[in-house]
Structures are given as C-alpha cells and as structure tokens.
Amino acid sequence: MPPPVLDVRALSVQFETNEGPLRVLRDVSLQVAPGETFGLAGESGSGKTTLGYTILQALAPTARVTGGAILFEGRDLLGVSEDELRRIRGRRIAMVYQDPRSALNPTTRIGAQIAEVLEIHERAPARAAGRRAQELLELVNIADPASVARRYPHELSGGMQQRAVIAMALAGGPSLLILDEPTTGLDVTTQARILELVADLKRRVGAAILYISHDLAVIAQVADRVGVLYAGELVEVGPTADLFAQPVHPYTRGLLDALPHLDGLRGLVPIEGRIPRLTDLPPGCVFAPRCDFVAPACTAATPALETVAPERRARCVRWPTVLATPRRSTAAAIAPETVASDAPLLAFEHVSKYFGGAGAVARWLGIGAPPVRAVDDVSFDVRADEVVALVGESGCGKTTLGRLAVRLLRPTAGRVRFAAPKPTDAQIVFQHPDSSLNPMKRIGPSLARPLVLRGLRRRERGRRVRELLEAVRLDPDYGARRPAALSGGEKQRVAIARALAMAPQFVVLDEPVSALDVSTQASIIRLLAELRRTLGASYLMISHDLSLVRHVAARVGVMYLGRLVEIGAVDEVFRAPSHPYTRALRSAVPRPDPAVPGRPIRLEGSVPSAQHPPAGCRFHTRCPQKIGRVCEEAEPPWARASPTHWIACHIPIAELSRSSEEARP
Amino acid sequence: MSSLSPTLGVGGAILALVLAMSLAAPWIAPYPTTEQHMLERLKPPGARFLLGTDQYGRDLLSRTLFGARPALGLGLGAVALGLALGVPIGLTAGYVGGRLDDLVMRVVDAMLAFPSLLLALLIITALGASTGHALLAIGVANGPGIARIVRSATLALREAEFVLAARARGERHLYVMFGEIFPNVLAPVIVEATLRIGFAILAGASLSFLGLGVQPPAADWGLMIREARQYVFLSPWPLLAPGTALAFTIVAFNLFGDGLRDRLGAT
Amino acid sequence: MARYALRRLASIALILLLVSAIVFAAIHVLPGNAATLILGEYATPEALRTLEREMGLDRPLLVQYASWVASVVTGDWGVSLAMKQPVATVVGYRLRNSAFLALAALTVVVVVGVPLGTLAALRRGRPLDLAIVTATYVGISIPEFVTGLVLLLVLAGPSVGWFPTSGYVELASGVTAWARHLVLPAMTLTIVLLAHVVRQTRSGLADVLTAPYIRTARLKGASARRIVLRHALRNALLPTITVLALDLGYLMGGIVVVEEVFAYPGMGRLIIYAVQNRDVPLLQMCALVVASVYVLANFAADLAYAWLDPRIRYS
C-alpha cells in the first residue's frame, strides 16, 4: 500500500470559551491514501468540520491544537510557517465547503475566481489562467464553460455554484481534496449530480479525498473507507462495505438503525439521550450514557481504538458482545394504518397562490415583474384520520400549500375547505427549532398561551401544561426553562406540544425533522405517529425526504414548480407507473447501503423560474421522457393509474409502467 | 457573567456623573445661576470661581452644573416622544406589510430627507422658539428614524415561526405585535434610543446655540456657548466649560449605546 | 440597469412630492398661518384677512398646495419677504457657496477617512485601532459649534491669525483669499463626517473579513495583502457609497450651525435668516432645496452602487 497522503495522528483540539475549554476533538487518528475517498461521518457537534479546518490551519483564533500531528505527504502541517502554508493551501490541499453561494466572492466573475488560484501559485499570465479556468469548468461537467466563466456567482444555480467551487479547488492540482458537506442544502437531484461528479473526479484526478458529511447515505455512496465521529472522538473506522454491513460500535449501529429507508421497512429506531456537552464530558466512553451495551468497564476509562478485524477498528470495550448480539428488529412500527373515513377533512380546490408582482402603474410602464406562481391550480384532499405527505424540491410550492392549509396565507384563486367546527382546529409545526419558539418566553408560558385562547382557567392551564410536556416526553421542570437552554430536538418537542395544546383535528408538519440529527429525527417521527394515534388527527406532512415520507404517510403527493404532478397511495407512488419527475426524484435518493449503488436519472439544467414557468407541462424543459410538441404546448391531463393513483402526464399510463421497468427494483 | 466592557463601563460612569451633577446641582453649585458679579466679569478659573465667570460675572461652574438639567431633560424627553411616535408606527408598518407599509415607509423616507435640525427648524418657525417647542421639534424629528429601525426589526420577525404559530392559533393581531414581536424588538430599540439621546442633546444644544431653543437667562450649555461666542478671544472659559460638559455627555451616551449593542447582541 | 434606474426614478419622484407636502404641511397646517407669521400676533383682523386674500390663503389647503407645487415646478419660486429679492436668485447663490464647503469637506473625508478606517479594521484590537476608534468617538460627539469655536480660537485668534474669523470672499477676487475663508468652516464639517466615515469603513471591512468567501480566498493560498485588496475592500467599500450620500444629509444639517459660527453666506445661514425673519416663501424653498439635494444624492448613490455591484446591476 502506498504511504498515506494524509496521516492524522492522535489530534486534539480545543476552543477556549467563557464556560471553560471546549474539547472539540480528542485523540483523532486517520489516514487517507492517494486515490482513496475517506468518508468522515458525524452528527452536529461531532467535530467533523473542525477537523477539516485544522488540517488547513484555518481555525478560529480561540481554537488551539493541544496534541498530535497532521502529516501531509510526510510533513507535519502543525509546524510549517505561514509562508509555506500559503504555498500548500489551494495548491497541494484544497477545500470545498457547504453553501457555495457564500463561498464565492459576490462581485468577482466565476472565471476570475478560478484563475486566481493559478495566478497565485503558478504566476500564470492572465490569459492562460483564464483559458485554464474554462478547462476546469469543463472538467466539472459544465456544458458552456466560456459563458459560465463570465458570470457572477448570483447568476448561477446552487448546483452550478458548487461545481464552480469544486473547479476552483481542482485548479491547483491538489493531492488532497477536503469536501465538507458539499451537497448539504442542495436539492436531491442536484446532489445526485454532484456525487456523480465526485466519483468521476476520483477516477480522473486521482487525488485523495476527505469527504465530510452528516449524511450516512451519501457517505455510503462515495466513500471507500469510513470513520465515524462522535462528540469529538473517532469511534469506529473501516472499509465502507464492511462497516455498513456489520457496524461494530454501538453508536454506528444506532445511527444506521435510525436512518429512514426508501423501502419503508427498516430504520427510524431512535438513539435515546443527547450528545454530551463538550465542556463536561462523561467519564470513560463518551457514548456510555446513551449506550444499550453499557457495562461498568465502559465508565472506568476512555476505551482505545482497538483492532476488531483486518482494517477495522472500534473504540468500544464491549465490541465482542455487540457483534454477538443480533441487531434490533427494525420493523417500522409507525407505518400508517389504512384510512377509515372517506369524508374529506381538508380539501384544496383549484388553489393558486401568487406572490408579489408589480402594481398596475409599473406594469403599464413595462418595468414591473410578473408575480411568482408559488402554487398554481392544485386540488387534492386530506381525509379524517389520514396522513398525507407532499414531496418535492425547494421552490415547488409545498411549504406555501401548507401555509394555505392553516390560513396563514389566502389563496389567490380557488378554495381551501376545512370541515372542522373551528378554523383553529388546523395547526402547524414548523421546520426550524431555533425560530419556532419565542426566545423571550419561557416554555411554560409559551405552552399556556394556546390554553388561554381556549378559555382554560389558570389552575387547569398549569395541569395541562404539565400533561403536554409529558406527552412530548419532556420533564415538567422544562416549563421554567428558556428556549436557549434546549437542544434542537427538545425545542421541536415543545413546538409540537404547543400545536397539540389547541387540540387540533388537522396538523401541518412542515419539514418537522429536517433540521435535526438522524438520531433525534427518528424519535420525533415516532412521537408524532404515536400522538396522532391518541389524538385521531390528520397530518399533512411536507418533506423533501422521500425515505421519511415512505415511513409515515398513507398517501403522497409530488409537486414540481407550483403544480401537483402525481398523487397516490404511498406504495403506488414509490413504484411504477410514475410521473417522470417522481421517477427521477426517487432515483436520486442515495441509499445508505454501499451494496446498492445509486443510478440516478440525470435531470438537465435547473428548475425554471416560478415567475416565468414553461408553458404546457412545467417539467418539459428537463424531462428525460419528453415525447414532443404536446409537452411544450398542452397542459398534461390527469390520468388514472388506479382508483387512488393519479398522474399528470401526456405519456399514457401503460407506457409509464413500461418505462419504469428498467428502474432498479 | 463576563466582565464589564470598557465602552459600557466608561460610558456608564460618565452618565452616572452627569446625572448626579444634574440632581445635586442645587446643593453643590456655589452660586445661583443668574447671580451677576459685575466686577468679576470673564474671569479665568480661580479660588472664588472654580471655572471662572461669564460676561455678566456669573459663575460658570454653577451654570455648567445646572446646564445638565435642560440637556438631559431635552434628550430624554425628545427620545421618549420619538419612541412614542416611532414604535407603534414601525411595528404596525412592519407587521401589516403590503400597501400600508409602502405608504408609511415612503412618508418616513421623505421625512428622513430633511436633516433633523432642519425639520426641527421648520416646526419651530411655526410654533415659536422655546424649550418646550425645541423638545417637541426634536422629538418629532426622531420619530421617522425610530420607526424605520422598529419596522425593519419587525419585518425580520414577521415570518418567524413562533409568530406564524401565534397567527395559526388565532391570536389577535395586537397580541401578536405586542406580545410576541415587541419583546424581541426591544433590544435594538433600547440601543437605538440610547444613541439617539446623545444626538437629541446635540440637536437641542444646536437650537439653543442658534437662539431658537432655551431662552436667556436660563443656564443651558448651548445657550451659554451662544453667549460666549462674542467674547471667545477675551476669555475661552465661557466656551470651554459648557462645551466640555456637552461633549462628555454626548460621548457617554454614544459609548453606552455601543456597549449595550455589543452586550445585547443587537445589530 | 436601465430598468432599475427607471424604478428608482419613479420612487424618487414620489418622495420629492412627499417632501414638498411635508414642507407645506409644517408651515401651513400647524397653528398660525403665514399671514400671522408675517404680521405678528398683534395684527388687526382686517389686515390679516387682506393679506390672506393677497397670498391666496383663504383658498382650500389642497388648492394652495397644488398651486404652490405648480409654481415651484415652473420655476416661479416667489419673492423673499425680508430680502425683497426673487427666492430663486438668493437660493442659487447661497447653494453654490454651500456646495464649495460641502465638496471641500467631502473630498477630505473620502481621501482621509477610507484609508484610516481600513487601517483600523486591519489592526483591529491593537493600539492604533484603539486610538482611531477613540478619536472617532470624540469626533461624532463634539457639536459643530464647539469644534468651530475652538478652531476659531486656536487658528484665527488675534495672536495666531492664520485664517479670517468669518465671512466670505468671492472667487473672482482671488483664489487664495477665497480658499482661506473656506478652510475653517470646511475643517469643522470634516471632523464630524470623518469620524462617521472611518467608523463605517472600519465596521464594514471588519464584517467582510469574516465572510466565508474571504476564508475561501485564504484557503486558495492568497496572501493577506491580496485578500484585502482583491476580495475584501471592494465589497466593504460598496456600502460606504450609501453612507456618503446619507452623510450629505448630515452635512446639510451641520452647515446650518457651521455657517452661523463663521458668518459664511451659504444655505445654512440663509435658513437661519429665514427662520429669524419668519420669511415663509424663502424658508419653504430652502427646506425643499436641501431635502431635494439629499434625495438626489441618494439616487446618485443608488445608481453608483448598482453600477458597481453586479448583484443589483443584473436584477
């Protein structure tokens, strides 16, 4: 085996804070060989991003390396001078991180930003650097490099921006490429193309890649070997296939069992408890407080990273027991039951919602912009005691539809009918834990307020607040806390309790877990399912995560650019016949299983503007199955695939069934 | 608890001193503010008059001590008036949005096109020069700026999920504005108000200096400087005593406001 | 860009209309109309009514406003009551004098303020930064009339006498004399504005230096010098353009006091004169002109910003 490009040895890093040192990384060792992709997985607070910045010596001034070494091509980066570091950065080691939009200088053209790397490191003349920049854009599969090079970052879509950043990283011909969550925040079809590019680059460029992500499914698709970080420690490392097939560390096991699966049959088993505070670490193994296998030996001393099999190491003293114990039955206990009722509880009838648009005067002057058609002529209903999910990528209108359902917005056209006695019988739970609770209010008063509206007396309110906290599995003493003292998952529990306090018959769940870590996600989803059974309420769940939807919904609607394109029972939507967009969406979801490599259907271009949606079928500009002029000119009709399954496409159902056969099982 | 920042500490200390001066003036001032010592005019600092005397032989120390009162009174009063106008307007415009917001903000923009001193001058022309009118004029001139700050803070919170949740459960708009949004707007408003007190004091002193604010023979820093002008080459003390007091007071509000901004994390 | 300019222009027109309404309202809606202002509190009712009819004050307010706007737009700015001269002539001359002052101050502010602010941002937290920041606190906190009088005392006193204490000399009678009269008032204005621009530049640059794209540049291997010159400064200075336009409004307020201190015959002193003599036609136009200058300066700044910032240019 060739010597590793990157050899991190027993690295420890801490941040100085007012509450004492934050020990973000402790005794982390890993190697990345030339041509290898090493996937570093971890939830928030694991220290994975700090590791990336430590390698490039780009830490905040409050951070300090307290031990270890970072050998890059045999030389310890911790000892090199600032000048040498400058020669290494961008040329020998390059980094790509989350949110490409902010990573690019907003007032400099793309080409110039890429060419700058060459100007710095090779003193290349401007013209040659510019030409090379275009070649690099071509290398990252940008179809029209000359025109893209002349553009400014804000003129590109998120996926294109990230390609440009990757091109910039490749410009110096680095031997180590650090990719830190490069697809987080991108839509799943865009993500699929970036992952494809990463795999492709590995073949063509041959650099060592350190791929950092919270998303195990993505890691499963791109990495050769995987390391799992938990609370600043590397708890397990091994070849991707082995590690996913047979995780050794209880945390790795827990993570894999917590993931939702596209087949809806496995996963969503939560890891109880929360990540320890890094100022106040538990004695011994950091995972011991949450571990099912915990024994006295675990808390006695910090376990070492032991070799458990060839090339596999884990930081667990109980590993033989763990391996000998079969994995928990992961049958999804939350699968939705069949619907009892036929009466629609909430019905969207040809609902449209347009935003903005210029006034009459501006339109007359010809300087006004047309309105954004967030939702355009959508009809479907949610029945009593039913869970319906809406899926689609950003900008498809699903969030707007959710807000229309709870009267936060009024439709521009059409009607939202709600067959409950009071309008407030429809409630909503939002996406962002940090914004869902009023930061100036304690939890108790936040939960008591809906009860005031319902006319409960003071004493009843106190009792009911305690009951609500209990219902979402929080201690009654949380009532006295402020939101800032709660974790993301806990805040989301409070937000759920607040919606429940209104005793709703219908709840919109707008991406209720997408801001949460995998292990927390599973417990919130289970909680929601359980609460629904006791309440007998209906849910409209809005999500970009198809796997998650598979676990919870009875019916699913798929949206694209303001339109509903398909709706049906969950099993129907997840198999043929499918709308071409649904098919592409489904194929783009990465599987947390290295044995099932992704074969995403490629969607060209990006989502058109909702201000100028294409005529005819809105998907025709990107549709891989477009049949001709009719797609560009005529609205697609709704075709019935089954009594419950409808597809809006010009292609006949029979053909849609056939064309989907070639998709993987 | 982190230690007191230097801006907050220094600013607070000067403010406490100025406040103490204005409160204790009757007891610590050596002479009545209007008592003239005709034989001791334009004296430099000495044993009898610690800061010297003005052109009528009035004690500068006494007058400077008492001068803190109209300054603080006008600063606090004008900003209170500005808040009373600006907060409800900004909150409503930001929360309601749409046409109302457009209209209100255009008017606010138009009012901000006038330097605040000019706006105050317009009002004083209509009402006549006096301390009360100066306060009114400066207060009104502060309204639009405060409305703008409150409006943008409100706008940022309008779509916050806790606000949407309140609306979804059928809260009244007044409750959403004052019960949910306002507590979160308070921090930037306090910072802004603190900074504005300093500028209101400055504007009030400017009006008095122009003869359009506090009228003689009152002891007011702006007015004292107006009267000192003619004699500045004979004796700088009638200028320097109130000028220094004025500058220190305004610096203090600026320091304190910036310190608060850092402490409260407001932008 | 053209569409953006057109849109801005439409909103500028609206704001100017509102500005004129405010001027009109301030003087006409508040108790006591122009006739009482002119004749004083003790005028006989007959005299008042006669004057009101002459001035058209007996018509409905909206009609008065409309006819006033119409005459302003057509160039008929009326006659000053106290000076007995056409308002347009007086304002034109004074505006030019004030423009000399404002331009001199702004030039110094840009040439000195931006580099000073940059320096402070790059040396953040070090002694030099601390000194600059402290100086800016002093700068923004001392009223112009105190600064002006202190400068007068130090640089124009009988013992030094480097500059004239007050007044103005026409450009025609010699550049040196003209410039010497300009120095002290311009310097006074500069001190406050300088503090303002330094603070803005410093905080703007400090903000930009924490932006992710600066980290990108650093991780490309760019030198500190290159990061500041190529990436940070341009993005940091863009907002300074807007601040300069806002400062012009501040300058217009400062001019009132500074011109009074140095008996400089510009707009500021004209405004005080109009206020003291209750010369309503003159005051109205002064206020309108000052506010319009501010609005137009902001318009120019918006265009400059849009021209320099691709994010707006292509929207």
Coordinates of N, CA, C and O in Angstrom, one line a residue, chain C residues 130-212:
Chain C
L130 N -7.4 51.3 18.5 CA -8.0 51.9 19.7 C -7.9 53.4 19.6 O -8.9 54.1 19.9
A131 N -6.8 53.9 19.2 CA -6.6 55.3 19.1 C -7.6 55.9 18.0 O -8.2 56.9 18.3
I132 N -7.7 55.2 16.9 CA -8.6 55.7 15.9 C -10.0 55.7 16.3 O -10.8 56.7 16.2
V133 N -10.4 54.6 17.0 CA -11.8 54.5 17.4 C -12.1 55.6 18.5 O -13.1 56.2 18.4
T134 N -11.2 55.7 19.4 CA -11.4 56.8 20.4 C -11.6 58.1 19.8 O -12.5 58.9 20.1
A135 N -10.7 58.4 18.8 CA -10.8 59.7 18.1 C -12.2 59.9 17.4 O -12.8 60.9 17.4
T136 N -12.7 58.8 16.9 CA -14.0 58.9 16.2 C -15.1 59.2 17.2 O -16.0 59.9 16.9
Y137 N -15.0 58.6 18.4 CA -16.0 58.9 19.4 C -16.0 60.4 19.7 O -17.0 61.0 19.8
V138 N -14.8 60.9 19.9 CA -14.7 62.4 20.1 C -15.3 63.2 19.0 O -16.1 64.1 19.1
G139 N -14.9 62.7 17.7 CA -15.4 63.4 16.5 C -16.9 63.5 16.4 O -17.4 64.5 16.1
I140 N -17.6 62.3 16.7 CA -19.0 62.4 16.5 C -19.7 63.0 17.7 O -20.9 63.4 17.6
S141 N -19.0 63.2 18.8 CA -19.7 63.7 20.0 C -19.6 65.2 20.2 O -20.4 65.7 20.9
I142 N -18.6 65.8 19.7 CA -18.5 67.3 19.9 C -19.4 68.0 18.9 O -19.2 67.9 17.7
P143 N -20.3 68.9 19.4 CA -21.1 69.6 18.5 C -20.3 70.5 17.6 O -19.2 71.0 18.0
E144 N -20.8 70.7 16.4 CA -20.0 71.5 15.4 C -19.7 72.9 15.9 O -18.7 73.5 15.6
F145 N -20.7 73.5 16.7 CA -20.4 74.9 17.1 C -19.3 74.9 18.1 O -18.6 75.9 18.2
V146 N -19.1 73.9 18.9 CA -18.0 73.8 19.8 C -16.7 73.7 19.0 O -15.7 74.4 19.2
T147 N -16.7 72.7 18.1 CA -15.5 72.5 17.3 C -15.1 73.7 16.6 O -13.9 74.1 16.5
G148 N -16.1 74.3 16.0 CA -15.9 75.5 15.2 C -15.3 76.6 16.0 O -14.3 77.3 15.6
L149 N -15.8 76.9 17.2 CA -15.3 78.0 18.0 C -13.9 77.7 18.5 O -13.1 78.6 18.7
V150 N -13.7 76.4 18.8 CA -12.3 76.0 19.3 C -11.3 76.2 18.2 O -10.2 76.8 18.4
L151 N -11.7 75.8 17.0 CA -10.8 76.0 15.8 C -10.5 77.5 15.6 O -9.4 78.0 15.4
L152 N -11.6 78.3 15.8 CA -11.5 79.7 15.6 C -10.5 80.3 16.7 O -9.6 81.1 16.3
L153 N -10.7 79.8 17.9 CA -9.9 80.3 19.0 C -8.4 80.0 18.7 O -7.5 80.8 18.9
V154 N -8.2 78.7 18.2 CA -6.8 78.3 18.1 C -6.1 78.8 16.8 O -5.0 79.3 16.8
L155 N -6.8 78.8 15.7 CA -6.2 79.1 14.4 C -6.5 80.5 13.9 O -5.8 81.0 13.0
A156 N -7.5 81.2 14.5 CA -7.8 82.5 13.9 C -7.7 83.6 15.0 O -8.1 84.7 14.7
G157 N -7.3 83.2 16.2 CA -7.2 84.2 17.3 C -6.3 85.3 16.9 O -5.5 85.2 16.0
P158 N -6.4 86.4 17.7 CA -5.5 87.6 17.4 C -4.0 87.3 17.4 O -3.2 87.8 16.6
S159 N -3.6 86.3 18.3 CA -2.2 86.0 18.4 C -1.7 85.2 17.2 O -0.6 85.2 16.8
V160 N -2.6 84.3 16.7 CA -2.2 83.4 15.6 C -2.6 84.0 14.2 O -1.8 84.4 13.4
G161 N -3.9 84.2 14.0 CA -4.5 84.9 12.9 C -4.1 84.2 11.5 O -4.0 84.9 10.6
W162 N -4.0 82.9 11.5 CA -3.7 82.2 10.2 C -4.9 82.4 9.2 O -4.7 82.4 8.0
F163 N -6.1 82.3 9.8 CA -7.3 82.4 8.9 C -8.2 83.5 9.4 O -8.2 83.8 10.6
P164 N -9.0 84.0 8.5 CA -10.0 85.0 8.9 C -11.0 84.4 9.8 O -11.3 83.2 9.7
T165 N -11.6 85.2 10.7 CA -12.5 84.6 11.7 C -13.9 84.3 11.1 O -14.6 83.5 11.6
S166 N -14.2 85.1 10.1 CA -15.6 84.9 9.5 C -15.7 85.5 8.1 O -14.7 86.1 7.6
G167 N -16.8 85.3 7.5 CA -17.1 85.9 6.2 C -16.7 85.1 5.0 O -16.4 83.9 5.1
Y168 N -16.8 85.8 3.9 CA -16.6 85.1 2.6 C -16.1 86.1 1.6 O -16.5 87.2 1.6
V169 N -15.2 85.6 0.7 CA -14.7 86.4 -0.4 C -15.0 85.7 -1.7 O -14.9 84.5 -1.7
E170 N -15.5 86.5 -2.7 CA -15.8 85.8 -3.9 C -14.6 85.2 -4.6 O -13.5 85.8 -4.4
L171 N -14.8 84.2 -5.3 CA -13.7 83.5 -6.0 C -13.1 84.5 -7.0 O -11.8 84.4 -7.2
A172 N -13.8 85.4 -7.5 CA -13.3 86.4 -8.5 C -12.2 87.3 -7.9 O -11.3 87.7 -8.6
S173 N -12.3 87.5 -6.6 CA -11.3 88.4 -6.0 C -10.1 87.7 -5.5 O -9.4 88.2 -4.6
G174 N -9.9 86.5 -6.0 CA -8.6 85.8 -5.7 C -8.8 84.5 -5.0 O -9.6 84.3 -4.1
V175 N -8.1 83.5 -5.6 CA -8.3 82.1 -5.1 C -7.8 82.0 -3.7 O -8.5 81.3 -2.9
T176 N -6.7 82.6 -3.4 CA -6.1 82.4 -2.0 C -7.1 83.0 -0.9 O -7.4 82.3 0.0
A177 N -7.6 84.1 -1.1 CA -8.4 84.7 -0.1 C -9.7 83.9 0.0 O -10.2 83.6 1.1
W178 N -10.2 83.4 -1.1 CA -11.4 82.6 -1.2 C -11.2 81.3 -0.4 O -12.0 81.0 0.5
A179 N -10.0 80.7 -0.7 CA -9.7 79.4 0.0 C -9.5 79.6 1.5 O -10.0 78.8 2.3
R180 N -8.9 80.7 1.9 CA -8.6 81.0 3.3 C -9.9 81.1 4.1 O -10.0 80.7 5.2
H181 N -10.9 81.7 3.4 CA -12.2 81.8 4.1 C -13.0 80.4 4.2 O -13.9 80.3 5.0
L182 N -12.5 79.5 3.3 CA -13.2 78.2 3.3 C -12.7 77.3 4.3 O -13.4 76.3 4.8
V183 N -11.4 77.5 4.7 CA -10.7 76.4 5.5 C -11.3 76.1 6.8 O -11.7 74.9 7.1
L184 N -11.6 77.1 7.6 CA -12.1 76.8 9.0 C -13.5 76.1 8.9 O -13.7 75.1 9.6
P185 N -14.5 76.7 8.2 CA -15.8 76.0 8.2 C -15.7 74.6 7.6 O -16.3 73.7 8.1
A186 N -14.9 74.4 6.6 CA -14.8 73.1 5.9 C -14.1 72.1 6.9 O -14.6 71.0 7.1
M187 N -13.1 72.6 7.7 CA -12.4 71.8 8.6 C -13.4 71.3 9.7 O -13.4 70.2 10.1
T188 N -14.3 72.2 10.2 CA -15.2 71.9 11.2 C -16.2 70.8 10.7 O -16.4 69.8 11.4
L189 N -16.7 71.0 9.5 CA -17.6 70.0 9.0 C -16.9 68.6 8.8 O -17.4 67.6 9.1
T190 N -15.6 68.7 8.4 CA -14.8 67.5 8.1 C -14.7 66.6 9.4 O -14.8 65.4 9.3
I191 N -14.5 67.3 10.5 CA -14.2 66.5 11.7 C -15.3 65.5 12.1 O -15.1 64.3 12.3
V192 N -16.6 66.0 12.0 CA -17.7 65.1 12.3 C -17.8 64.0 11.3 O -17.9 62.8 11.6
L193 N -17.8 64.4 10.0 CA -18.0 63.5 8.9 C -16.9 62.4 8.9 O -17.2 61.2 8.6
L194 N -15.7 62.9 9.1 CA -14.6 62.0 9.1 C -14.8 60.8 10.1 O -14.6 59.6 9.7
A195 N -15.2 61.2 11.3 CA -15.4 60.2 12.3 C -16.5 59.2 11.8 O -16.3 57.9 11.9
H196 N -17.5 59.7 11.1 CA -18.5 58.8 10.7 C -18.1 57.9 9.6 O -18.3 56.7 9.7
V197 N -17.3 58.4 8.6 CA -16.9 57.5 7.5 C -15.8 56.5 8.0 O -15.8 55.4 7.6
V198 N -15.0 56.9 8.9 CA -14.0 56.0 9.5 C -14.7 54.8 10.2 O -14.4 53.7 9.9
R199 N -15.7 55.1 11.0 CA -16.4 54.1 11.7 C -17.1 53.1 10.7 O -17.0 51.9 10.8
Q200 N -17.7 53.7 9.7 CA -18.4 52.9 8.7 C -17.4 52.0 8.0 O -17.7 50.8 7.8
T201 N -16.3 52.6 7.5 CA -15.3 51.8 6.7 C -14.8 50.7 7.6 O -14.7 49.5 7.2
R202 N -14.5 51.0 8.8 CA -13.9 50.0 9.7 C -14.9 48.9 10.0 O -14.5 47.7 9.8
S203 N -16.1 49.2 10.3 CA -17.0 48.1 10.7 C -17.4 47.3 9.4 O -17.5 46.1 9.5
G204 N -17.5 48.0 8.3 CA -17.8 47.3 7.0 C -16.7 46.3 6.6 O -17.0 45.2 6.3
L205 N -15.5 46.8 6.7 CA -14.4 45.9 6.4 C -14.2 44.8 7.4 O -14.0 43.6 7.0
A206 N -14.4 45.1 8.6 CA -14.3 44.0 9.6 C -15.3 42.9 9.4 O -15.1 41.8 9.5
D207 N -16.5 43.4 9.0 CA -17.6 42.4 8.7 C -17.2 41.5 7.5 O -17.3 40.3 7.6
V208 N -16.8 42.2 6.4 CA -16.5 41.4 5.2 C -15.3 40.4 5.5 O -15.3 39.3 5.0
L209 N -14.4 40.8 6.4 CA -13.2 40.0 6.6 C -13.7 38.7 7.3 O -12.9 37.7 7.4
T210 N -14.9 38.6 7.9 CA -15.3 37.4 8.5 C -16.2 36.6 7.5 O -16.7 35.5 7.9
A211 N -16.4 37.1 6.3 CA -17.3 36.4 5.3 C -16.6 35.1 4.8 O -15.4 35.0 4.7
P212 N -17.5 34.1 4.5 CA -16.9 32.8 4.0 C -16.1 33.0 2.8 O -15.1 32.2 2.6

